[in-house]
mmCIF file of C-alpha atoms and ligand atoms in Angstrom:
data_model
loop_
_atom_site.group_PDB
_atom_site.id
_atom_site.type_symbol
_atom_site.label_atom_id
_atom_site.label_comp_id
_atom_site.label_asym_id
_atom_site.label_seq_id
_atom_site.Cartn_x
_atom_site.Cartn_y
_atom_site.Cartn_z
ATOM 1 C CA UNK H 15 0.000 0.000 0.000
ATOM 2 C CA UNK H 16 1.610 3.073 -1.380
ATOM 3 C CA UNK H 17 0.611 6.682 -0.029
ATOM 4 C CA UNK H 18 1.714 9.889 -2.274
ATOM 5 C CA UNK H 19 1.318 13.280 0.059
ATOM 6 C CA UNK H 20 2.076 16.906 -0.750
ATOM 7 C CA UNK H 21 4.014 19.404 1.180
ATOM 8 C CA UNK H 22 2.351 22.637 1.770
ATOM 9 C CA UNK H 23 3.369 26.698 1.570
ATOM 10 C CA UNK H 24 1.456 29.092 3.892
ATOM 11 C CA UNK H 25 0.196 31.866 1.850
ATOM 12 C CA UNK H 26 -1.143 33.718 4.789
ATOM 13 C CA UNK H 27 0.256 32.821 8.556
ATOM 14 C CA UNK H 28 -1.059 35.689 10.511
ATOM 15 C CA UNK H 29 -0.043 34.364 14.594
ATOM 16 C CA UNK H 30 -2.396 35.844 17.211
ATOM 17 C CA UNK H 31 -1.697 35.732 21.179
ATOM 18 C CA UNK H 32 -0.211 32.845 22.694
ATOM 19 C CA UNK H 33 -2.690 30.803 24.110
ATOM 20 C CA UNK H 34 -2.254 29.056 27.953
ATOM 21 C CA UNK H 35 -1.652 25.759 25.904
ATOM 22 C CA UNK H 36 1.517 26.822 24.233
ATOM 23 C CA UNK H 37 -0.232 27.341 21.002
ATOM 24 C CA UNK H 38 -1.052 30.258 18.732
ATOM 25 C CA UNK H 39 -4.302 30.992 17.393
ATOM 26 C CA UNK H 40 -3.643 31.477 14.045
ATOM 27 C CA UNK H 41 -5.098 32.162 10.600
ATOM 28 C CA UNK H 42 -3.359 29.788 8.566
ATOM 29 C CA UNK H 43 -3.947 29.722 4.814
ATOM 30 C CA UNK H 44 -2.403 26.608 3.538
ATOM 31 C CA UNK H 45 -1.705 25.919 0.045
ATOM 32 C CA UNK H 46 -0.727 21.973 -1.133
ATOM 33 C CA UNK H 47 1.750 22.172 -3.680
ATOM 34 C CA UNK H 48 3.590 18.940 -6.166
ATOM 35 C CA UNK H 49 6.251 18.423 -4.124
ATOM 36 C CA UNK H 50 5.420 14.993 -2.998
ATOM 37 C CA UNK H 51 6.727 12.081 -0.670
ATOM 38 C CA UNK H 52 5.590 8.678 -0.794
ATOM 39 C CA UNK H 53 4.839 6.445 2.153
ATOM 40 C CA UNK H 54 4.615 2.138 1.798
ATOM 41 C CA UNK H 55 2.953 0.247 4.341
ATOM 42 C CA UNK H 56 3.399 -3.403 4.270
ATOM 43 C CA UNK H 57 2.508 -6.324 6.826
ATOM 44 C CA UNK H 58 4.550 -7.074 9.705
ATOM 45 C CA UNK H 59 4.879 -8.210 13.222
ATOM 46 C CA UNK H 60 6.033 -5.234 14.954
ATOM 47 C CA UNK H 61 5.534 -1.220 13.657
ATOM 48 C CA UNK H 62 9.082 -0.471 11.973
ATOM 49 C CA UNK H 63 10.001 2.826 9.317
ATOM 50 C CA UNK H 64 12.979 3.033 7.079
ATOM 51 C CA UNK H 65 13.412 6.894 5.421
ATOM 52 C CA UNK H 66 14.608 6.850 1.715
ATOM 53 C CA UNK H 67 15.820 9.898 -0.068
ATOM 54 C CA UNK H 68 16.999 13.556 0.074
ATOM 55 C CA UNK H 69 18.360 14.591 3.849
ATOM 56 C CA UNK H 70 16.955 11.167 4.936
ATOM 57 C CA UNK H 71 19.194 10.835 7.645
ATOM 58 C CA UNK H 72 18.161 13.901 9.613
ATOM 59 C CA UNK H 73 14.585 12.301 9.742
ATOM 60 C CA UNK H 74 14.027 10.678 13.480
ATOM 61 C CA UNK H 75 13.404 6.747 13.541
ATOM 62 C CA UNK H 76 12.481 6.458 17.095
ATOM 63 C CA UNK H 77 9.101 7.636 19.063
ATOM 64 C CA UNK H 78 9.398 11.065 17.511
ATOM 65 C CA UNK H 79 8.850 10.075 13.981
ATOM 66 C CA UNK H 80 5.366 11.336 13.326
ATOM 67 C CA UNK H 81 4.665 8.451 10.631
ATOM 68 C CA UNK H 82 5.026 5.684 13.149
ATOM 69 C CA UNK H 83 3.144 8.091 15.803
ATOM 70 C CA UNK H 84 0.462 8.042 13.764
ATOM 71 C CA UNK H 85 0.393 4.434 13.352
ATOM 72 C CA UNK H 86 0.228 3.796 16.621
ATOM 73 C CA UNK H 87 -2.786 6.342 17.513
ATOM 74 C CA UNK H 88 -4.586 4.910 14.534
ATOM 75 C CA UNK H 89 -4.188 1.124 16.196
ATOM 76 C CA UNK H 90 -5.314 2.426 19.293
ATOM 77 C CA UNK H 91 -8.632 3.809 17.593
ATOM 78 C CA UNK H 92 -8.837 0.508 16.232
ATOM 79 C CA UNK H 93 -8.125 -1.136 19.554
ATOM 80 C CA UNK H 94 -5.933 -4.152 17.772
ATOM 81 C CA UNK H 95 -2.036 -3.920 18.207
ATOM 82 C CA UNK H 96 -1.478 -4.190 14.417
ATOM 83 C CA UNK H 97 1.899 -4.030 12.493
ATOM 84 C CA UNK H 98 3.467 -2.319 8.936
ATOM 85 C CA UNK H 99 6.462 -1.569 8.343
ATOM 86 C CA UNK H 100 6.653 1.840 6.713
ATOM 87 C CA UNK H 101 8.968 3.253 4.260
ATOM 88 C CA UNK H 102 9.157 6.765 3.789
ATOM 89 C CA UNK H 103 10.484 7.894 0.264
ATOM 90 C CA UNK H 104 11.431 11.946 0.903
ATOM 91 C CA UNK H 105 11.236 14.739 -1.428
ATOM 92 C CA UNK H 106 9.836 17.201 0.672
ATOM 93 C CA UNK H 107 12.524 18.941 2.397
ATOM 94 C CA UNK H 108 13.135 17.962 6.516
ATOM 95 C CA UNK H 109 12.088 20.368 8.720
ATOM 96 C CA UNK H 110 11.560 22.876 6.224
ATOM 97 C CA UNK H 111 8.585 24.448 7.059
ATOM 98 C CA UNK H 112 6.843 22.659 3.977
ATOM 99 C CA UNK H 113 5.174 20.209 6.699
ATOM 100 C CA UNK H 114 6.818 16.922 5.137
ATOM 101 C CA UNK H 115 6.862 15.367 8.633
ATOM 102 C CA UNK H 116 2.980 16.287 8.832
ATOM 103 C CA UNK H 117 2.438 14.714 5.176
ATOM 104 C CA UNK H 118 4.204 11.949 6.349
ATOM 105 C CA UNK H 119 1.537 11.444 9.134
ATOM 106 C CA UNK H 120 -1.169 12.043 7.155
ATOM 107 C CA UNK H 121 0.038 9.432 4.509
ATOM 108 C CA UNK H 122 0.750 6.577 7.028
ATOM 109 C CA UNK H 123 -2.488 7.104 8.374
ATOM 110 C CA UNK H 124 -4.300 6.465 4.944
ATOM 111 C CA UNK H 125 -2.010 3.610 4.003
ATOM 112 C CA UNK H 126 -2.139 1.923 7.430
ATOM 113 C CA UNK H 127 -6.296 2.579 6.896
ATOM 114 C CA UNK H 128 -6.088 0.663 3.985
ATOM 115 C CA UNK H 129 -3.833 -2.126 4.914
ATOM 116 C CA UNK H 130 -5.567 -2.932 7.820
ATOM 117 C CA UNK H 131 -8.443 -2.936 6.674
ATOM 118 C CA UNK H 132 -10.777 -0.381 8.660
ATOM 119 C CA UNK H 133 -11.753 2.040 6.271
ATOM 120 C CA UNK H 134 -12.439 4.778 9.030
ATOM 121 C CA UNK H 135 -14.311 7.891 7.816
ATOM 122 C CA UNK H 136 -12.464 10.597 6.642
ATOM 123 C CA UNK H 137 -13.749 13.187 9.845
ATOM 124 C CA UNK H 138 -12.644 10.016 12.087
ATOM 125 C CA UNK H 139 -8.659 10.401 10.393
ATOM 126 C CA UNK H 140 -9.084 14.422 10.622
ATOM 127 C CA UNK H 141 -9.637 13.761 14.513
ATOM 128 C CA UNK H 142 -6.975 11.580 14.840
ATOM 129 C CA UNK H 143 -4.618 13.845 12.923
ATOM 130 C CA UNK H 144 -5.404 17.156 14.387
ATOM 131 C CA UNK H 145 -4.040 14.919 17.540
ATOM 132 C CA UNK H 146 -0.489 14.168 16.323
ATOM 133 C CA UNK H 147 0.125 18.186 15.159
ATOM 134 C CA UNK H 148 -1.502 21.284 13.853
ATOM 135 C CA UNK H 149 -0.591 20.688 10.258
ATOM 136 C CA UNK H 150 -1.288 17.272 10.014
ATOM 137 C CA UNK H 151 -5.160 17.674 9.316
ATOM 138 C CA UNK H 152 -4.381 19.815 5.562
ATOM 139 C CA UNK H 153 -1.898 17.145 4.623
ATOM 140 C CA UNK H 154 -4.734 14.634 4.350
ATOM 141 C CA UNK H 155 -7.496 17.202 3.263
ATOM 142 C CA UNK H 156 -4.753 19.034 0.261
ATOM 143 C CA UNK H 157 -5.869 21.782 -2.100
ATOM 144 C CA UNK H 158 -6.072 25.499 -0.379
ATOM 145 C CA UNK H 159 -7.475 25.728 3.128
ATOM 146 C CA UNK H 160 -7.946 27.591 5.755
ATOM 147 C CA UNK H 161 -7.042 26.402 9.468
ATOM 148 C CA UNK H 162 -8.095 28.453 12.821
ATOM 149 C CA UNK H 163 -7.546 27.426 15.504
ATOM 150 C CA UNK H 164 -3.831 26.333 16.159
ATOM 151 C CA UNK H 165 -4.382 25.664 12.327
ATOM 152 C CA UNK H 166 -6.290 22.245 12.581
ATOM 153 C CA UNK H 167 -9.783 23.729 11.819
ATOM 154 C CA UNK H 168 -10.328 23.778 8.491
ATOM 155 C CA UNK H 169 -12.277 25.341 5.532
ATOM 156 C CA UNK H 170 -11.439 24.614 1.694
ATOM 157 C CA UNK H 171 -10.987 27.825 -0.213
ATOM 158 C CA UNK H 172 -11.941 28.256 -4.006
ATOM 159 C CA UNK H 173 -9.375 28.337 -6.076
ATOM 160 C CA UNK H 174 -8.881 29.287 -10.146
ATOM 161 C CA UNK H 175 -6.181 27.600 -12.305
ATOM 162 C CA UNK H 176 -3.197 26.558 -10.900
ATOM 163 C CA UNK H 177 0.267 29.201 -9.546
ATOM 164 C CA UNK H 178 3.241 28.207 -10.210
ATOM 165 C CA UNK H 179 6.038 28.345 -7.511
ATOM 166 C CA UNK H 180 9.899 27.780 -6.995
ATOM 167 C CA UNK H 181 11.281 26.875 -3.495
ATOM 168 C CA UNK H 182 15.021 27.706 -2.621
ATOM 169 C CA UNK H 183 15.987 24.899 0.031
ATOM 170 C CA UNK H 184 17.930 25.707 2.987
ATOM 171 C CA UNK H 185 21.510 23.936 4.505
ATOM 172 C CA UNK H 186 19.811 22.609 7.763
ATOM 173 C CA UNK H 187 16.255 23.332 9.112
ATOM 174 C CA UNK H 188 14.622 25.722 11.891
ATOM 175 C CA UNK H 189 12.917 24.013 15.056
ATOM 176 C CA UNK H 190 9.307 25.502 14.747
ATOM 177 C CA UNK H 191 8.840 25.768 18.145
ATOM 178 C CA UNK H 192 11.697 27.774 18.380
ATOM 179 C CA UNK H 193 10.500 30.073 15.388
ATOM 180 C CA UNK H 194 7.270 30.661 17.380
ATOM 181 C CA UNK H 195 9.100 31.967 20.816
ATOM 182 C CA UNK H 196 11.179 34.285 18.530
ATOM 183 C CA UNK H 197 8.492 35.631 17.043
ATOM 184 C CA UNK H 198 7.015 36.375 20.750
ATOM 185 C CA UNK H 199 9.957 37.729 21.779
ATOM 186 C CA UNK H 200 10.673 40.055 18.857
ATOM 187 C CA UNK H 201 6.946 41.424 19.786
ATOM 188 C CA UNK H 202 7.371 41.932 22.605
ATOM 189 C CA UNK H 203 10.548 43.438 22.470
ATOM 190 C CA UNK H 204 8.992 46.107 20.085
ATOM 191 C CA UNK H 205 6.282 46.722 22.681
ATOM 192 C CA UNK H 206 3.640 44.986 20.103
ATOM 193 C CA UNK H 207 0.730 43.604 21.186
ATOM 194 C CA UNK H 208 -0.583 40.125 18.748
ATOM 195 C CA UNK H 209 -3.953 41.193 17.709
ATOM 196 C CA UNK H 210 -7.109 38.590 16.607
ATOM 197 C CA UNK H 211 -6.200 37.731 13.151
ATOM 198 C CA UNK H 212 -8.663 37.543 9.975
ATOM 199 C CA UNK H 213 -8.220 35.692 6.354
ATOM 200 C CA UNK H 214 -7.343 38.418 4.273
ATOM 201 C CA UNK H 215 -10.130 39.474 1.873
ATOM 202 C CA UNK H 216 -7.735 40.674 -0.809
ATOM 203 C CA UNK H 217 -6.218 36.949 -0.665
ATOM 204 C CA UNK H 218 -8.919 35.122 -0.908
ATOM 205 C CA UNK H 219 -10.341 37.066 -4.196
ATOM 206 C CA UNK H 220 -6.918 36.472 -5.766
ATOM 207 C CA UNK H 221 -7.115 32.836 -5.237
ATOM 208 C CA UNK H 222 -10.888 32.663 -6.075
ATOM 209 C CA UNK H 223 -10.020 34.717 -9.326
ATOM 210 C CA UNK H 224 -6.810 33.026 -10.318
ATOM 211 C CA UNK H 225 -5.492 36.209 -9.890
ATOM 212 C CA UNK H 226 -1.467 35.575 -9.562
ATOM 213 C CA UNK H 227 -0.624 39.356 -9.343
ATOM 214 C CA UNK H 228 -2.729 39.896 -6.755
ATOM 215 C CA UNK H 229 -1.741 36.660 -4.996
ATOM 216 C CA UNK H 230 1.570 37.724 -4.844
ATOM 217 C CA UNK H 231 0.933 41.181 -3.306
ATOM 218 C CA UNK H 232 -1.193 39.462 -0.718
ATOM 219 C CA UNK H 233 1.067 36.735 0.365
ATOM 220 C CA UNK H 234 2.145 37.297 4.154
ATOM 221 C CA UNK H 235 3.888 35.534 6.984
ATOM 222 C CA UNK H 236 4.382 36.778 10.349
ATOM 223 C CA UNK H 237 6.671 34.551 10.743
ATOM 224 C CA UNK H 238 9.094 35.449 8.578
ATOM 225 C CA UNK H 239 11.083 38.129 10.531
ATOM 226 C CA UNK H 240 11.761 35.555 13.963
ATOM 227 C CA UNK H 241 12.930 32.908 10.893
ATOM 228 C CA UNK H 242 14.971 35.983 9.367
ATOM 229 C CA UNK H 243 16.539 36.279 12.769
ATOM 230 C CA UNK H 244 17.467 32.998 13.628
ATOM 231 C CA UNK H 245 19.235 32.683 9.343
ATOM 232 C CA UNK H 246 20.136 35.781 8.330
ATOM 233 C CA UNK H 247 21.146 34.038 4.765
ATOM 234 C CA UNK H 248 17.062 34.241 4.339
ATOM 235 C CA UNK H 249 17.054 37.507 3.873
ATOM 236 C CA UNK H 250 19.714 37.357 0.755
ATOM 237 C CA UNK H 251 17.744 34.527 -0.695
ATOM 238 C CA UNK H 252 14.505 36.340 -0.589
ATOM 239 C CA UNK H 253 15.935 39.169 -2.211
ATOM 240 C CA UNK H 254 17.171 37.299 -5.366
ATOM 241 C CA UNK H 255 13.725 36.488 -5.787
ATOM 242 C CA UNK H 256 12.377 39.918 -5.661
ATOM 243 C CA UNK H 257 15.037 41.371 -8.138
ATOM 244 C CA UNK H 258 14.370 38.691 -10.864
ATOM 245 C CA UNK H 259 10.252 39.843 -10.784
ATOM 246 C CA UNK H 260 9.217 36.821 -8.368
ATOM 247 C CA UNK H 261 4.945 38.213 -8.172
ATOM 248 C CA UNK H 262 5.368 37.476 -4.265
ATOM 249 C CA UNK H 263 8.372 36.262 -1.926
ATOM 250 C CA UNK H 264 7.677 34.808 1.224
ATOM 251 C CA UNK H 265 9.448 32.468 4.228
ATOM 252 C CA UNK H 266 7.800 29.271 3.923
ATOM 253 C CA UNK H 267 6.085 28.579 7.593
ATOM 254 C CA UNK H 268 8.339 28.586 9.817
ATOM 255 C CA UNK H 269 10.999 28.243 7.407
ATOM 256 C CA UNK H 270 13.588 28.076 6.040
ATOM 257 C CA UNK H 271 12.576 27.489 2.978
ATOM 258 C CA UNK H 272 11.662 30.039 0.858
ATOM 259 C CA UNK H 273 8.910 30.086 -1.398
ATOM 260 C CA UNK H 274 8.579 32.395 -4.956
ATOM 261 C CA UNK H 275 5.414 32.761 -6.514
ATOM 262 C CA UNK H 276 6.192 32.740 -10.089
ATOM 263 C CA UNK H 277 3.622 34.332 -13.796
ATOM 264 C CA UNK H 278 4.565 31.607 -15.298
ATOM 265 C CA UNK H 279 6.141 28.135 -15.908
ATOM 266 C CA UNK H 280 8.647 30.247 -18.130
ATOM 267 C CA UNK H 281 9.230 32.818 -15.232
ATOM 268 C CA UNK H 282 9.524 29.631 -12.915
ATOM 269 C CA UNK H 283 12.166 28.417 -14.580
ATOM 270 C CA UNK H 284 14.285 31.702 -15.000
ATOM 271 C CA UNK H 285 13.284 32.500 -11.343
ATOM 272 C CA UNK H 286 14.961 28.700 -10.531
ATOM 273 C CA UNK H 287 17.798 29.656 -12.660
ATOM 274 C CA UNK H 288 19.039 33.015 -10.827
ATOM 275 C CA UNK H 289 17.918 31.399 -7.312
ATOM 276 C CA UNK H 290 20.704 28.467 -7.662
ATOM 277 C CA UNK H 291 23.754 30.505 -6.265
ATOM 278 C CA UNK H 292 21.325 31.814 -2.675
ATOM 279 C CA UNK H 293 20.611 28.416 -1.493
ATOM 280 C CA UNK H 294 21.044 24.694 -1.421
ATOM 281 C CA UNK H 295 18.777 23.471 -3.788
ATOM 282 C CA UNK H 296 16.204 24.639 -6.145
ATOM 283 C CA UNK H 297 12.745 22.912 -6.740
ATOM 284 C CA UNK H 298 9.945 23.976 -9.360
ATOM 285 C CA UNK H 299 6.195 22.939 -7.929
ATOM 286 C CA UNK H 300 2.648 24.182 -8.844
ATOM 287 C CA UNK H 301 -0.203 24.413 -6.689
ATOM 288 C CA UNK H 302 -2.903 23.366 -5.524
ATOM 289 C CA UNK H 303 -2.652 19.708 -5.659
ATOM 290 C CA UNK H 304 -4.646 16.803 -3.466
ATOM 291 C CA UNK H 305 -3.917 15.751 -0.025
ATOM 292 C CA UNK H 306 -3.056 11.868 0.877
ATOM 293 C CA UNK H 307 -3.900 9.723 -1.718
ATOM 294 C CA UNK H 308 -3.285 5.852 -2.835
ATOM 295 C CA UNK H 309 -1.137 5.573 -5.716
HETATM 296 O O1 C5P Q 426 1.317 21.206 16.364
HETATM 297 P P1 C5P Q 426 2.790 21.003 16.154
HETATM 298 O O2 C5P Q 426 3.327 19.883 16.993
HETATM 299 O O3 C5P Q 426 3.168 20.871 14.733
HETATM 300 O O4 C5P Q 426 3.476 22.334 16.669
HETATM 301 C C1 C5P Q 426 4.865 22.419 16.872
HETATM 302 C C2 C5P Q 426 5.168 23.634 17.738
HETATM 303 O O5 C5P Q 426 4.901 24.835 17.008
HETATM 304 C C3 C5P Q 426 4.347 23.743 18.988
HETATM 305 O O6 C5P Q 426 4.931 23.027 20.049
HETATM 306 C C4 C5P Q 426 4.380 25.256 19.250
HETATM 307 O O7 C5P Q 426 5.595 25.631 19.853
HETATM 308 C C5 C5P Q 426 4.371 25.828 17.840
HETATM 309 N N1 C5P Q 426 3.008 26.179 17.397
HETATM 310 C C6 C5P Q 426 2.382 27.293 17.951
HETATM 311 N N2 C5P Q 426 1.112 27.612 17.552
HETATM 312 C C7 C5P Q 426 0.492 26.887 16.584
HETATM 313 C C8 C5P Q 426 1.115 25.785 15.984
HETATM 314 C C9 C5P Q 426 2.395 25.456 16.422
HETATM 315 O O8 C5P Q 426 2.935 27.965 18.828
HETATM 316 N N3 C5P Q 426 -0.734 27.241 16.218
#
């Protein structure tokens, strides 16, 4: 049983107060794009995952990998102490901000559905997900959504035609959690208060009207200066982007990957072309795309 799942850009991450529970309420527009990894779930005794691919050694293979997490949580639910070995195939990059670990949860939980047979409603895997982390839910849902919440409530958004984006990949990732208490503490250092956020009306008409221009000009993160911060080489990167005509620029999540919304295919490919030298890697994607699905 083969899973393919897409990684995700946030095209508007507005982060209101911190709550009691450690969490941010947020207003999280996520946005699946064809960056994919594949997860394999086949019989065994005992719950086991191997990681194949790009950076697949910084992936965790004990109780923290979120694949096998949500493995277990899904036998639980079933109340059977079932087995698969999993094998993760990685293209999305590791702690990224693209949520790969997320997708990776999402996917085991659809290809451990099907291989043990329990065909659980889809609202039944949402619950389950939203458990194991805030950006686990979108992974199985895909397409363009809106989470509240701490980003695991969510509503689809209409979307036009398809936007075409370049990531520039980062040496190394950011710890989210440690993204988030920057982004407090630059706030608070400049004596700002976080204010109730709203989905942005002037995003939501671009991505109802295919509207890439305006897309781009609506595209926001408040993220993006704590990621800044803690890699100063984001700042150069974004800036490459910008100068070559990119529509929008923006740090992906919590970074630090970089995301460049693009006119075209064409202008993708230029974009890719002058972004080579800033960063790592370079990958082309378009968006949206479906969440978890059997291949
Ligand atoms: O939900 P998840 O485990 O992916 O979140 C990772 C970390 O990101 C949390 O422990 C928290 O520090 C931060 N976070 C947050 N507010 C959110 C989502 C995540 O502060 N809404």
């Amino acid at each position: 049983m083969t899973v393919r799942v897409p990684g995700k850009v946030n095209l508007q991450l507005s982060v209101g107060p911190l709550r009691d529970d450690g969490y941010h309420d947020l207003v999280n527009v996520f946005h699946a794009v064809s960056l994919f990894d594949e997860v394999s779930a086949v019989e065994s005794e005992t719950l086991t995952v191997r990681v194949e691919g790009d950076s697949a050694g910084l992936v965790p293979l004990d109780g923290d990998n979120l694949a096998i997490r949500a493995a277990r949580a899904l036998a639980a639910r079933a109340g059977r102490p079932y087995g698969a070995e999993l094998v993760i195939r990685k293209s999305i990059p590791v702690a990224g901000g693209m949520a790969g670990g997320s997708a990776d949860a999402a996917a085991a939980l659809v290809a451990c559905d099907r291989l043990w047979g329990l065909g659980l409603p889809q609202r039944d895997l949402l619950d389950i997900a939203a458990d194991l982390g805030s950006d686990v839910p979108f992974a199985l849902l895909g397409g363009t959504a809106v989470g509240t919440g701490r980003g695991e409530m969510l509503t689809p958004l209409p979307v036009q035609g398809t936007f075409f984006w370049v990531f520039a990949l980062a040496d190394g990732g950011l710890s989210t959690p440690q993204v988030y208490g920057e982004c407090d503490r630059l706030r608070e250092a400049a004596g700002e208060r976080a204010c109730w956020p709203a989905l942005s009306g002037q995003l939501a008409a671009a991505l109802r009207d295919g509207d890439a221009p305006g897309l781009g000009k609506a595209l926001v993160n408040d993220l993006q200066p704590a990621a800044i911060m803690l890699r100063r080489s984001l700042a150069r990167t974004l800036q490459v982007g910008r100068d070559r005509g990119a529509l929008g620029v923006l740090v992906s999540g919590s970074g630090p990957t970089c995301a460049f919304l693009a006119e075209s295919a064409e202008h993708a490919l230029d974009l890719s072309v002058a972004l080579r030298s800033a960063c790592r890697a370079v990958v082309n994607a378009y968006g949206p795309v479906p969440g978890a699905v059997v291949v």
